[in-house]
Short mmCIF file of C-alpha atoms and ligand atoms in Angstrom, two decimals:
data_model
loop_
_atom_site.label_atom_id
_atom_site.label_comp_id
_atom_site.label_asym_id
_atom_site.label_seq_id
_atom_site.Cartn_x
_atom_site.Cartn_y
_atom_site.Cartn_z
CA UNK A 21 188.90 108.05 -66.42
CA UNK A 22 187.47 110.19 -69.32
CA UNK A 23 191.12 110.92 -71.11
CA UNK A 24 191.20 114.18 -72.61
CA UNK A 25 192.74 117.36 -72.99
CA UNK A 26 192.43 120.94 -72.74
CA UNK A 27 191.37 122.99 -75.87
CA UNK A 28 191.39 125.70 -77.86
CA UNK A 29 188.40 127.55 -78.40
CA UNK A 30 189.74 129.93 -81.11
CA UNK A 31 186.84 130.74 -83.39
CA UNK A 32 183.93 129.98 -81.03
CA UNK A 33 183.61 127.35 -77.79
CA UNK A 34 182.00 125.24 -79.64
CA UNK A 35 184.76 124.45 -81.69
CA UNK A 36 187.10 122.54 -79.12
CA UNK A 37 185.15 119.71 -79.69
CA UNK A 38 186.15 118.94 -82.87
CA UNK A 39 189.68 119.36 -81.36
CA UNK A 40 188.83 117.33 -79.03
CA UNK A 41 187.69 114.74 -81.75
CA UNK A 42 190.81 114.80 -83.58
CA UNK A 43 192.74 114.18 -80.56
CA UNK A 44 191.18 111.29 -79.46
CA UNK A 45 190.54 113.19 -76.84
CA UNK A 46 186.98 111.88 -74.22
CA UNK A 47 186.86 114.47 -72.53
CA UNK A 48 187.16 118.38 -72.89
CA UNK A 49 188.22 121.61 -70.53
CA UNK A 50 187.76 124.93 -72.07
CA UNK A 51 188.23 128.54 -71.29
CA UNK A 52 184.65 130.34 -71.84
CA UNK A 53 186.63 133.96 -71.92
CA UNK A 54 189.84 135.26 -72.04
CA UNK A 55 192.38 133.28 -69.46
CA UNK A 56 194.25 136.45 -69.16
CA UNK A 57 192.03 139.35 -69.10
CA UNK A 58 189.52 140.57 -66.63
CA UNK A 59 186.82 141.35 -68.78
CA UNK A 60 185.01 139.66 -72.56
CA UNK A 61 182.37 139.93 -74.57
CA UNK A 62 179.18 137.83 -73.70
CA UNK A 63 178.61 134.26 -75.54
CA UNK A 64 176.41 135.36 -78.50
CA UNK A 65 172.98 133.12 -78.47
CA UNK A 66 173.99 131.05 -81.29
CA UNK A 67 177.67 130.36 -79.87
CA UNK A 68 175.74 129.01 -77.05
CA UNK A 69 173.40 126.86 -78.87
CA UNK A 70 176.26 125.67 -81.14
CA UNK A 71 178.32 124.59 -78.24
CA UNK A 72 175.24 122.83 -76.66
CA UNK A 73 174.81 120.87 -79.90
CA UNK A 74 178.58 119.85 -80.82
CA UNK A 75 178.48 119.00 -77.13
CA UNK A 76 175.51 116.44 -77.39
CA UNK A 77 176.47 115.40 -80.71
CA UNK A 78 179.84 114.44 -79.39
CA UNK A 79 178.80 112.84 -75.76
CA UNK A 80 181.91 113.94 -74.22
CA UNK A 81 181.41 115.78 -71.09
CA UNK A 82 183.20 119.23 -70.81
CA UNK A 83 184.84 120.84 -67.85
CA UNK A 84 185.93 124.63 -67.78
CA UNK A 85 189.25 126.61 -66.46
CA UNK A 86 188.58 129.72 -65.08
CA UNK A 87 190.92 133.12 -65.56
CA UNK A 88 194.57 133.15 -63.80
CA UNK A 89 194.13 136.91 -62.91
CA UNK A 90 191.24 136.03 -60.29
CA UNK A 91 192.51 135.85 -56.52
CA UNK A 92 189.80 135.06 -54.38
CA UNK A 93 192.59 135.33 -51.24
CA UNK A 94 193.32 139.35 -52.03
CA UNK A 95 192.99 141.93 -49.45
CA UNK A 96 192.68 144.76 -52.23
CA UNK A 97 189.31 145.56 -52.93
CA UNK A 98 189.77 146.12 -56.44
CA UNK A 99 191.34 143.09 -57.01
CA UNK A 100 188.74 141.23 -54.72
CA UNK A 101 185.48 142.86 -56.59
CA UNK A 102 187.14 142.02 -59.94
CA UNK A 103 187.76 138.18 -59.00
CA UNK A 104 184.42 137.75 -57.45
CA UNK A 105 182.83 139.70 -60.45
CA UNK A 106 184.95 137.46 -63.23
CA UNK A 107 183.64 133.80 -61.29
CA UNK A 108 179.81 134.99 -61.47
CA UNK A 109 180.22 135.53 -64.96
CA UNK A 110 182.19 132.44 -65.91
CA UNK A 111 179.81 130.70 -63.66
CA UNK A 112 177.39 132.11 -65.74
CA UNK A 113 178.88 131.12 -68.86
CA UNK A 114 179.06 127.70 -67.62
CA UNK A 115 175.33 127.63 -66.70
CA UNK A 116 174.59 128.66 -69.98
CA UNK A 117 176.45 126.22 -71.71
CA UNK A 118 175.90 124.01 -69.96
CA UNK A 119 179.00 123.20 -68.18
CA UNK A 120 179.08 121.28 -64.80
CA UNK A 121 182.50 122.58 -63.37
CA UNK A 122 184.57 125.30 -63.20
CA UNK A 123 187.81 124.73 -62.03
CA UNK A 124 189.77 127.80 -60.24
CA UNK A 125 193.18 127.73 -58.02
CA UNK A 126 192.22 129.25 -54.50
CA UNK A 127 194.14 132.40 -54.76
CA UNK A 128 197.59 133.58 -52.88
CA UNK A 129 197.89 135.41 -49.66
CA UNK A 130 200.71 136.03 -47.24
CA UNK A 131 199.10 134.61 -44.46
CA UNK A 132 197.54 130.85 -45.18
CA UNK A 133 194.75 131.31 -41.84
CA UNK A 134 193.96 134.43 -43.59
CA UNK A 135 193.98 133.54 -46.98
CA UNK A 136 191.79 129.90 -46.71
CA UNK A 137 189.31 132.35 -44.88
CA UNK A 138 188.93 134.96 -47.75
CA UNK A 139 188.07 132.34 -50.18
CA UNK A 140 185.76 130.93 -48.19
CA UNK A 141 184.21 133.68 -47.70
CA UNK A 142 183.96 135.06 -51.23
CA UNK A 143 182.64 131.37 -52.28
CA UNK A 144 180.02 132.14 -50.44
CA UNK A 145 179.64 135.99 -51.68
CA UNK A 146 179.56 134.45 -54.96
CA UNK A 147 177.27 131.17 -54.00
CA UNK A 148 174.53 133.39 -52.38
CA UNK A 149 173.73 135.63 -55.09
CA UNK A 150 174.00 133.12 -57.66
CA UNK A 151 171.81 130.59 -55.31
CA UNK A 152 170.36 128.43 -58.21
CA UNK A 153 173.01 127.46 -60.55
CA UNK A 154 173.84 123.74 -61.16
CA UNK A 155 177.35 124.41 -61.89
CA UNK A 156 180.12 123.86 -59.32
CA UNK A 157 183.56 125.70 -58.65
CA UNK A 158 186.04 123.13 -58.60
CA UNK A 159 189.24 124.38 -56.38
CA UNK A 160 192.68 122.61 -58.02
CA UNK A 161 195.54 121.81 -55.88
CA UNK A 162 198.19 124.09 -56.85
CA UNK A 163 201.93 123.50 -56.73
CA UNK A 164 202.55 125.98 -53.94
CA UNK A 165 204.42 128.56 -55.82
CA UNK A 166 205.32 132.00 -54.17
CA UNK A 167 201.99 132.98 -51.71
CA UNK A 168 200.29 130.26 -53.44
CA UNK A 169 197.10 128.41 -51.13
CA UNK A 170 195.66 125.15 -51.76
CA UNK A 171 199.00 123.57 -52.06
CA UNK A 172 197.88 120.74 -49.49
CA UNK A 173 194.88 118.76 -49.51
CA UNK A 174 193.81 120.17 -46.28
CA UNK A 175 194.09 123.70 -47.66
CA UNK A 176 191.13 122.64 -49.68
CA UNK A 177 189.77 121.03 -46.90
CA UNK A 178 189.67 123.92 -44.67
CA UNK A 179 187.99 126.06 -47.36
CA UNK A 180 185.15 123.20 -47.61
CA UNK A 181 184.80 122.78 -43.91
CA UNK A 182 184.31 126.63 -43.43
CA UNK A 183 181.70 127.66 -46.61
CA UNK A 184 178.61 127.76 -46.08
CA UNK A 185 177.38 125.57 -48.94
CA UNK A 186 179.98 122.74 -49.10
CA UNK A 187 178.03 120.83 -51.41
CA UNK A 188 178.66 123.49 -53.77
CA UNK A 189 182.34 122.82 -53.83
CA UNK A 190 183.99 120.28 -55.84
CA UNK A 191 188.06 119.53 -56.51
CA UNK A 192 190.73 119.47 -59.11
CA UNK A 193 193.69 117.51 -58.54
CA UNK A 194 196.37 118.01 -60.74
CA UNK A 195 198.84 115.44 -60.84
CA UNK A 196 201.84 117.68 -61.43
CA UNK A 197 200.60 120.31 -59.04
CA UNK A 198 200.49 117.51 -56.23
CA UNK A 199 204.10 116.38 -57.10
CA UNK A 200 205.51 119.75 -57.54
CA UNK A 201 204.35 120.31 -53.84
CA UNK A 202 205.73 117.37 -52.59
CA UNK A 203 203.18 114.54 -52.82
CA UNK A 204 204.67 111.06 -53.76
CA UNK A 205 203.28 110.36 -57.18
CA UNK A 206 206.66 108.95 -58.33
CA UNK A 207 205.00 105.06 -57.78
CA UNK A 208 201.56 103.36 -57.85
CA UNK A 209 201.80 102.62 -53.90
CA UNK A 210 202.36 106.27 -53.22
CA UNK A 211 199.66 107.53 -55.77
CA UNK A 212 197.44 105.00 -54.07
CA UNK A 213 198.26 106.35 -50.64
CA UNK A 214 197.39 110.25 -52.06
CA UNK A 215 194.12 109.63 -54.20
CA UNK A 216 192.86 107.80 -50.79
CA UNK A 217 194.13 110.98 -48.49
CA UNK A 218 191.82 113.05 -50.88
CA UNK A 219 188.71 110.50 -51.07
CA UNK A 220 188.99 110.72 -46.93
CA UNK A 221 189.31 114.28 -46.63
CA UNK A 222 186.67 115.19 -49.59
CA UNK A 223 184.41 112.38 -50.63
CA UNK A 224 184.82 110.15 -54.16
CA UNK A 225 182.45 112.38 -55.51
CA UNK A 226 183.27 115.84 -54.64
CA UNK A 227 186.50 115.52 -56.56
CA UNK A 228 184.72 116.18 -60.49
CA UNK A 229 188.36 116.60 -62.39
CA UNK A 230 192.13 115.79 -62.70
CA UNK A 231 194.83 117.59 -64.55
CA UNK A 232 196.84 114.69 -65.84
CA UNK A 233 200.40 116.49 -66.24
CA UNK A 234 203.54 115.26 -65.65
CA UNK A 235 206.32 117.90 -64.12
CA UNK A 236 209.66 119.19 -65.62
CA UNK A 237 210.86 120.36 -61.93
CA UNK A 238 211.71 117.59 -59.40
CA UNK A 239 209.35 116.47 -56.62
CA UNK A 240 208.74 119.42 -54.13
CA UNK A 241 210.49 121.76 -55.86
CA UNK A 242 206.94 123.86 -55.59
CA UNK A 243 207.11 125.25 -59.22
CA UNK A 244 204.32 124.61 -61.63
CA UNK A 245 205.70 123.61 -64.83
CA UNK A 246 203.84 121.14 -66.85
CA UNK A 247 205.58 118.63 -69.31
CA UNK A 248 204.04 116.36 -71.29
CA UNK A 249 203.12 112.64 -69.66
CA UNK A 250 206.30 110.57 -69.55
CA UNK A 251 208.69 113.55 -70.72
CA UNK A 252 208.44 115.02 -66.90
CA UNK A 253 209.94 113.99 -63.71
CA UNK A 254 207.18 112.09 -62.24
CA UNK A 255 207.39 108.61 -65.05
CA UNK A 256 204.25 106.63 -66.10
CA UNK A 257 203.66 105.43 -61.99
CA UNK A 258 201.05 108.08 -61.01
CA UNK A 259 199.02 107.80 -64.64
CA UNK A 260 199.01 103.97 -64.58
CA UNK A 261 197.45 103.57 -60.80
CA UNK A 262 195.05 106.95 -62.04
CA UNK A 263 193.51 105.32 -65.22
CA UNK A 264 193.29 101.78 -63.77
CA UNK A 265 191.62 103.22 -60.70
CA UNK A 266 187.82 102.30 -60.97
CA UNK A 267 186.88 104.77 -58.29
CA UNK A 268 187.60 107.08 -61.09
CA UNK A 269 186.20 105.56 -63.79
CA UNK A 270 183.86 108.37 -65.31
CA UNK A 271 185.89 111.19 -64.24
CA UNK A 272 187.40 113.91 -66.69
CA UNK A 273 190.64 113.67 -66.61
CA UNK A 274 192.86 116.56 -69.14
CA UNK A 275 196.28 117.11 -70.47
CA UNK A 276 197.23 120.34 -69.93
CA UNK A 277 200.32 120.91 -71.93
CA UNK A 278 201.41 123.87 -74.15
CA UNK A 279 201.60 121.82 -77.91
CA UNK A 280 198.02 120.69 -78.73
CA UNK A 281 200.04 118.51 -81.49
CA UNK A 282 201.20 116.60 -78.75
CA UNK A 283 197.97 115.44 -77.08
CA UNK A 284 196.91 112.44 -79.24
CA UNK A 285 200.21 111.41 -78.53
CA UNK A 286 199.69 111.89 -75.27
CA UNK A 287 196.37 110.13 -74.87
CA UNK A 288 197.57 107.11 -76.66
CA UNK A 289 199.96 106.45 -73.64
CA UNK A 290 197.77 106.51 -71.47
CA UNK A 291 195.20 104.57 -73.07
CA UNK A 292 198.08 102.12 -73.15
CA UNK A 293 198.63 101.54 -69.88
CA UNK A 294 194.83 100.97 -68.58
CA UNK A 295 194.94 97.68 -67.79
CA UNK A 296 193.12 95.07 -70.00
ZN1 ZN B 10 195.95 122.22 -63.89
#
């Protein structure tokens, strides 16, 4: 795995890779806008080209997280025009940045049929008028909180098997997510038996990312509450069979915890236990 950690882009985009540097961080995920608003200003040309350049002078490949407002399950128009409208333009962003995945959680609905069907369906919205970008949304496993979708690895499934441009489609899996829903990441056998589950159902290479987060809430509980790796309820199992793993070798893989003071702390753990 590429080890690295989410960062702050405070000051310009192109900034989180000296964060990233100073973490010891090998990978990066950024936010190109505002995680919590619908709309932002447009990445000035020479934000772009700076990013472009720290991100070439660096050689660490960068991943983004798109905005927790979007729900591309709703029923309400105005909520469903907004959420399509916000992925073009952070798709956008990431073309322009050059940025190979955006990762998203599928949305919330009342009814899971109904739900898995809107996003399809709005992937495609979104995938036909934007029909030559290189960049991919990434759906992440969520931990199944409230109306939450996409909180079992064939809710992603059935969203792939129904687009129309599956190859367009990649996957997040977020370690804490997948425990906080139930999966049995609390040993290497049962982290082996999950990461092949999701290499059946979506192919090595459609899954581009992995939030490496450990949980504060126990095993199923179906809350998503991140805690830093090895201060959770999950214990070093799941991230020693994920960074020894070879099918995962060149994959970004990002802590996603509150305290950026943390994450070299973080990262030298799990350096520590790839196997020499
Ligand atoms: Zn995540």
């Amino acid at each position: 795995m590429k080890l690295g950690a989410h960062e702050s882009v405070a000051g310009g985009v192109s900034l989180a890779f000296q964060r990233a540097a100073a973490h010891g961080a090998r990978s990066v995920q950024i936010f190109t806008r505002s995680a919590r608003g619908w709309s932002s200003p447009p990445l000035a040309a020479d934000e772009r080209r700076a990013f472009r350049r720290a991100a070439r002078a660096a050689g660490v490949p960068a991943i983004a997280h798109g905005s927790y407002l979007v729900n591309l399950a709703s029923e309400d128009p105005l909520v469903r025009g907004r959420s399509l409208e916000a992925v073009r333009d952070e798709l956008l962003r990431c073309e322009a940045l050059g940025i190979p995945a955006l990762v998203f959680h599928p949305g919330s609905h009342p009814s899971l049929r109904r739900g898995l069907k809107l996003v399809a369906r709005a992937l495609d919205e979104v995938h036909s008028e934007l029909p030559e970008i290189f960049v991919r949304v990434c759906l992440e496993v969520t931990a199944g909180q409230g109306n939450c979708l996409g909180h079992r690895l064939e809710h992603l499934e059935e969203i792939l098997v129904r687009v129309n441009a599956p190859g367009r489609v990649g996957v997040c899996l977020d370690t804490c997510h997948l425990f906080s829903a139930g999966y049995d990441l609390s040993s290497e056998s049962g982290t082996e038996a999950v990461m092949s589950e999701a290499v059946r159902r979506f192919g090595r290479r459609r899954i581009r990312c992995f939030h490496l987060n450990d949980s504060l809430r126990p095993r199923g509980a179906r809350v998503d509450r991140h805690a830093e790796i090895g201060r959770g309820a999950m214990g070093l199992s799941a991230f020693r069979f994920l960074v020894n793993d070879p099918r995962f070798g060149d994959t970004p893989a990002v802590l996603e915890t509150p305290d950026s003071s943390r994450y070299a702390r973080g990262l030298r753990l799990l350096h520590s236990l790839i196997r020499k």
